[in-house]
């Protein structure tokens, strides 16, 4: 069957940046499942996979506006040192994920620790980047009613969404 909204798609992917460095890959692991049309993956990739079938292999180049967005300068700011509790544990380069009150995942990268406080970058680590995906579609099936309700796939016993 073709990939359309409300399908669960299993894919292998390798994500590289503009310099050809591998950022992430599913190779060596199980194929990654996602719910097509469920906002589980970046929109540029979702669009490119629409109507493909199992066995398809494609290269997809996703621009920042269809990926993780552009870098927002206002998201780079200095916060008080005590915002992180024990500052001895904080190192430049560390990344945290936090949930906003609206339930959105926010990324925080520690840029620098100085006398004024801690310089943090709240942009997604891949914001502003052109993303190169090598994709192999492994399997396509219809989503179950429960998966549609949850907005994500349930696979084997590995699903731990907890509801
Ligand atoms: Zn679930």
PDB file of C-alpha atoms and ligand atoms in Angstrom:
ATOM      1  CA  UNK A   1       0.000   0.000   0.000  1.00  0.00           C
ATOM      2  CA  UNK A   2       1.009   3.583  -0.566  1.00  0.00           C
ATOM      3  CA  UNK A   3       1.970   5.900   2.250  1.00  0.00           C
ATOM      4  CA  UNK A   4      -0.942   8.223   3.017  1.00  0.00           C
ATOM      5  CA  UNK A   5      -2.240   9.940   6.138  1.00  0.00           C
ATOM      6  CA  UNK A   6      -3.121   7.546   8.964  1.00  0.00           C
ATOM      7  CA  UNK A   7      -0.579   4.899   7.896  1.00  0.00           C
ATOM      8  CA  UNK A   8       2.106   3.561  10.189  1.00  0.00           C
ATOM      9  CA  UNK A   9       5.378   3.567   8.271  1.00  0.00           C
ATOM     10  CA  UNK A  10       8.527   1.663   9.216  1.00  0.00           C
ATOM     11  CA  UNK A  11      11.675   3.168   7.766  1.00  0.00           C
ATOM     12  CA  UNK A  12      15.407   3.036   7.974  1.00  0.00           C
ATOM     13  CA  UNK A  13      16.985   6.440   7.849  1.00  0.00           C
ATOM     14  CA  UNK A  14      20.360   8.074   7.913  1.00  0.00           C
ATOM     15  CA  UNK A  15      20.478  11.792   8.568  1.00  0.00           C
ATOM     16  CA  UNK A  16      23.554  13.735   7.513  1.00  0.00           C
ATOM     17  CA  UNK A  17      24.334  17.443   7.638  1.00  0.00           C
ATOM     18  CA  UNK A  18      25.648  19.649   4.852  1.00  0.00           C
ATOM     19  CA  UNK A  19      29.208  18.509   5.527  1.00  0.00           C
ATOM     20  CA  UNK A  20      28.202  14.857   5.136  1.00  0.00           C
ATOM     21  CA  UNK A  21      28.559  14.124   8.851  1.00  0.00           C
ATOM     22  CA  UNK A  22      26.096  11.539  10.135  1.00  0.00           C
ATOM     23  CA  UNK A  23      23.824  13.076  12.767  1.00  0.00           C
ATOM     24  CA  UNK A  24      21.566  10.101  13.359  1.00  0.00           C
ATOM     25  CA  UNK A  25      20.795   6.718  11.807  1.00  0.00           C
ATOM     26  CA  UNK A  26      18.544   3.742  12.379  1.00  0.00           C
ATOM     27  CA  UNK A  27      20.924   1.336  10.646  1.00  0.00           C
ATOM     28  CA  UNK A  28      21.860  -1.477  12.989  1.00  0.00           C
ATOM     29  CA  UNK A  29      18.616  -0.964  14.897  1.00  0.00           C
ATOM     30  CA  UNK A  30      14.976  -1.767  14.218  1.00  0.00           C
ATOM     31  CA  UNK A  31      13.315   0.284  11.504  1.00  0.00           C
ATOM     32  CA  UNK A  32      11.776   3.432  12.961  1.00  0.00           C
ATOM     33  CA  UNK A  33       7.956   3.511  12.990  1.00  0.00           C
ATOM     34  CA  UNK A  34       6.024   6.759  12.696  1.00  0.00           C
ATOM     35  CA  UNK A  35       2.419   7.772  12.084  1.00  0.00           C
ATOM     36  CA  UNK A  36       2.117   9.468   8.689  1.00  0.00           C
ATOM     37  CA  UNK A  37       0.133  12.699   9.025  1.00  0.00           C
ATOM     38  CA  UNK A  38       0.685  12.669  12.775  1.00  0.00           C
ATOM     39  CA  UNK A  39       3.451  15.257  12.939  1.00  0.00           C
ATOM     40  CA  UNK A  40       5.850  12.598  14.220  1.00  0.00           C
ATOM     41  CA  UNK A  41       8.587  13.575  11.758  1.00  0.00           C
ATOM     42  CA  UNK A  42       9.603  16.866  10.143  1.00  0.00           C
ATOM     43  CA  UNK A  43       7.120  18.085   7.527  1.00  0.00           C
ATOM     44  CA  UNK A  44       9.628  18.131   4.642  1.00  0.00           C
ATOM     45  CA  UNK A  45      10.354  14.445   5.115  1.00  0.00           C
ATOM     46  CA  UNK A  46       6.710  13.513   5.611  1.00  0.00           C
ATOM     47  CA  UNK A  47       5.748  15.271   2.350  1.00  0.00           C
ATOM     48  CA  UNK A  48       8.506  13.514   0.410  1.00  0.00           C
ATOM     49  CA  UNK A  49       7.439  10.060   1.628  1.00  0.00           C
ATOM     50  CA  UNK A  50       3.770  10.480   0.684  1.00  0.00           C
ATOM     51  CA  UNK A  51       2.638   7.870  -1.874  1.00  0.00           C
ATOM     52  CA  UNK A  52       5.816   5.774  -1.634  1.00  0.00           C
ATOM     53  CA  UNK A  53       5.525   2.020  -1.065  1.00  0.00           C
ATOM     54  CA  UNK A  54       7.532  -0.531   0.929  1.00  0.00           C
ATOM     55  CA  UNK A  55      10.930  -1.091  -0.654  1.00  0.00           C
ATOM     56  CA  UNK A  56      11.295   2.482  -1.880  1.00  0.00           C
ATOM     57  CA  UNK A  57      14.672   4.104  -1.327  1.00  0.00           C
ATOM     58  CA  UNK A  58      14.886   7.865  -1.571  1.00  0.00           C
ATOM     59  CA  UNK A  59      17.196  10.733  -0.761  1.00  0.00           C
ATOM     60  CA  UNK A  60      15.369  13.722   0.697  1.00  0.00           C
ATOM     61  CA  UNK A  61      16.873  17.159   1.244  1.00  0.00           C
ATOM     62  CA  UNK A  62      14.891  19.164   3.798  1.00  0.00           C
ATOM     63  CA  UNK A  63      15.369  22.923   4.113  1.00  0.00           C
ATOM     64  CA  UNK A  64      15.181  24.467   7.609  1.00  0.00           C
ATOM     65  CA  UNK A  65      11.656  25.834   7.064  1.00  0.00           C
ATOM     66  CA  UNK A  66      10.414  22.278   6.474  1.00  0.00           C
ATOM     67  CA  UNK A  67      12.724  20.860   9.115  1.00  0.00           C
ATOM     68  CA  UNK A  68      13.507  22.207  12.564  1.00  0.00           C
ATOM     69  CA  UNK A  69      13.004  25.864  11.654  1.00  0.00           C
ATOM     70  CA  UNK A  70      15.382  28.774  11.542  1.00  0.00           C
ATOM     71  CA  UNK A  71      17.543  29.913  14.407  1.00  0.00           C
ATOM     72  CA  UNK A  72      15.677  32.443  16.569  1.00  0.00           C
ATOM     73  CA  UNK A  73      18.213  34.888  18.060  1.00  0.00           C
ATOM     74  CA  UNK A  74      15.890  35.737  20.977  1.00  0.00           C
ATOM     75  CA  UNK A  75      16.095  32.115  22.113  1.00  0.00           C
ATOM     76  CA  UNK A  76      19.760  32.639  22.940  1.00  0.00           C
ATOM     77  CA  UNK A  77      19.852  34.310  26.326  1.00  0.00           C
ATOM     78  CA  UNK A  78      21.620  34.540  29.644  1.00  0.00           C
ATOM     79  CA  UNK A  79      19.810  33.090  32.630  1.00  0.00           C
ATOM     80  CA  UNK A  80      20.747  33.238  36.334  1.00  0.00           C
ATOM     81  CA  UNK A  81      23.149  30.567  37.502  1.00  0.00           C
ATOM     82  CA  UNK A  82      20.780  29.312  40.178  1.00  0.00           C
ATOM     83  CA  UNK A  83      18.203  28.372  37.503  1.00  0.00           C
ATOM     84  CA  UNK A  84      20.024  25.060  37.129  1.00  0.00           C
ATOM     85  CA  UNK A  85      20.479  24.284  40.790  1.00  0.00           C
ATOM     86  CA  UNK A  86      23.982  22.970  41.247  1.00  0.00           C
ATOM     87  CA  UNK A  87      26.034  24.892  38.690  1.00  0.00           C
ATOM     88  CA  UNK A  88      29.061  22.634  39.228  1.00  0.00           C
ATOM     89  CA  UNK A  89      27.293  20.003  37.151  1.00  0.00           C
ATOM     90  CA  UNK A  90      26.722  22.364  34.223  1.00  0.00           C
ATOM     91  CA  UNK A  91      29.166  22.260  31.331  1.00  0.00           C
ATOM     92  CA  UNK A  92      29.158  24.108  28.010  1.00  0.00           C
ATOM     93  CA  UNK A  93      27.786  21.835  25.282  1.00  0.00           C
ATOM     94  CA  UNK A  94      25.318  20.040  27.550  1.00  0.00           C
ATOM     95  CA  UNK A  95      21.813  19.675  26.168  1.00  0.00           C
ATOM     96  CA  UNK A  96      18.554  19.425  28.044  1.00  0.00           C
ATOM     97  CA  UNK A  97      14.994  18.804  26.990  1.00  0.00           C
ATOM     98  CA  UNK A  98      12.225  20.547  28.828  1.00  0.00           C
ATOM     99  CA  UNK A  99       8.486  20.761  28.335  1.00  0.00           C
ATOM    100  CA  UNK A 100       6.842  24.115  27.941  1.00  0.00           C
ATOM    101  CA  UNK A 101       3.529  24.717  29.763  1.00  0.00           C
ATOM    102  CA  UNK A 102       1.825  24.019  26.398  1.00  0.00           C
ATOM    103  CA  UNK A 103       3.419  20.577  26.327  1.00  0.00           C
ATOM    104  CA  UNK A 104       5.882  21.342  23.562  1.00  0.00           C
ATOM    105  CA  UNK A 105       9.366  19.904  23.861  1.00  0.00           C
ATOM    106  CA  UNK A 106      11.960  22.634  24.192  1.00  0.00           C
ATOM    107  CA  UNK A 107      15.665  22.168  23.764  1.00  0.00           C
ATOM    108  CA  UNK A 108      18.216  23.999  25.802  1.00  0.00           C
ATOM    109  CA  UNK A 109      21.911  23.914  25.024  1.00  0.00           C
ATOM    110  CA  UNK A 110      24.449  25.372  27.443  1.00  0.00           C
ATOM    111  CA  UNK A 111      26.666  27.705  25.439  1.00  0.00           C
ATOM    112  CA  UNK A 112      28.805  29.388  28.037  1.00  0.00           C
ATOM    113  CA  UNK A 113      29.090  29.939  31.756  1.00  0.00           C
ATOM    114  CA  UNK A 114      30.276  33.393  32.746  1.00  0.00           C
ATOM    115  CA  UNK A 115      30.096  35.835  35.636  1.00  0.00           C
ATOM    116  CA  UNK A 116      26.679  37.158  34.600  1.00  0.00           C
ATOM    117  CA  UNK A 117      25.057  33.761  34.436  1.00  0.00           C
ATOM    118  CA  UNK A 118      24.606  30.906  32.012  1.00  0.00           C
ATOM    119  CA  UNK A 119      24.286  31.591  28.291  1.00  0.00           C
ATOM    120  CA  UNK A 120      21.715  29.133  26.910  1.00  0.00           C
ATOM    121  CA  UNK A 121      20.439  28.455  23.407  1.00  0.00           C
ATOM    122  CA  UNK A 122      16.778  27.433  23.266  1.00  0.00           C
ATOM    123  CA  UNK A 123      16.821  26.651  19.552  1.00  0.00           C
ATOM    124  CA  UNK A 124      16.495  23.054  18.422  1.00  0.00           C
ATOM    125  CA  UNK A 125      20.016  21.660  17.861  1.00  0.00           C
ATOM    126  CA  UNK A 126      19.122  21.158  14.178  1.00  0.00           C
ATOM    127  CA  UNK A 127      17.502  24.594  13.691  1.00  0.00           C
ATOM    128  CA  UNK A 128      18.864  26.406  10.645  1.00  0.00           C
ATOM    129  CA  UNK A 129      20.336  23.208   9.207  1.00  0.00           C
ATOM    130  CA  UNK A 130      19.706  21.623   5.827  1.00  0.00           C
ATOM    131  CA  UNK A 131      18.931  17.968   6.536  1.00  0.00           C
ATOM    132  CA  UNK A 132      19.880  15.170   4.142  1.00  0.00           C
ATOM    133  CA  UNK A 133      17.911  11.971   4.702  1.00  0.00           C
ATOM    134  CA  UNK A 134      18.639   8.592   3.112  1.00  0.00           C
ATOM    135  CA  UNK A 135      15.390   6.688   3.551  1.00  0.00           C
ATOM    136  CA  UNK A 136      14.380   3.095   2.950  1.00  0.00           C
ATOM    137  CA  UNK A 137      10.681   2.378   3.414  1.00  0.00           C
ATOM    138  CA  UNK A 138      10.531  -1.024   5.090  1.00  0.00           C
ATOM    139  CA  UNK A 139       6.821  -1.497   5.720  1.00  0.00           C
ATOM    140  CA  UNK A 140       3.529   0.368   5.510  1.00  0.00           C
ATOM    141  CA  UNK A 141       0.308  -0.586   7.280  1.00  0.00           C
ATOM    142  CA  UNK A 142      -2.901   1.079   8.363  1.00  0.00           C
ATOM    143  CA  UNK A 143      -2.848   2.637  11.813  1.00  0.00           C
ATOM    144  CA  UNK A 144      -5.150   1.195  14.463  1.00  0.00           C
ATOM    145  CA  UNK A 145      -7.882   3.301  16.062  1.00  0.00           C
ATOM    146  CA  UNK A 146      -5.794   3.480  19.228  1.00  0.00           C
ATOM    147  CA  UNK A 147      -2.725   4.674  17.349  1.00  0.00           C
ATOM    148  CA  UNK A 148      -4.755   7.403  15.652  1.00  0.00           C
ATOM    149  CA  UNK A 149      -6.157   8.457  18.985  1.00  0.00           C
ATOM    150  CA  UNK A 150      -2.672   8.652  20.526  1.00  0.00           C
ATOM    151  CA  UNK A 151      -1.071  10.203  17.457  1.00  0.00           C
ATOM    152  CA  UNK A 152       1.826   7.730  17.376  1.00  0.00           C
ATOM    153  CA  UNK A 153       2.492   4.085  16.499  1.00  0.00           C
ATOM    154  CA  UNK A 154       2.327   1.208  18.975  1.00  0.00           C
ATOM    155  CA  UNK A 155       4.851  -1.472  18.085  1.00  0.00           C
ATOM    156  CA  UNK A 156       5.476  -4.764  19.868  1.00  0.00           C
ATOM    157  CA  UNK A 157       6.129  -4.549  23.598  1.00  0.00           C
ATOM    158  CA  UNK A 158       8.430  -1.608  23.126  1.00  0.00           C
ATOM    159  CA  UNK A 159       5.634   0.921  23.282  1.00  0.00           C
ATOM    160  CA  UNK A 160       5.881   2.687  26.586  1.00  0.00           C
ATOM    161  CA  UNK A 161       3.568   5.596  26.018  1.00  0.00           C
ATOM    162  CA  UNK A 162       1.781   4.495  29.169  1.00  0.00           C
ATOM    163  CA  UNK A 163      -1.834   5.055  28.283  1.00  0.00           C
TER     164      UNK A 163
HETATM  165 ZN1  LIG B   1       0.229   5.533  22.767  1.00  0.00          ZN
END
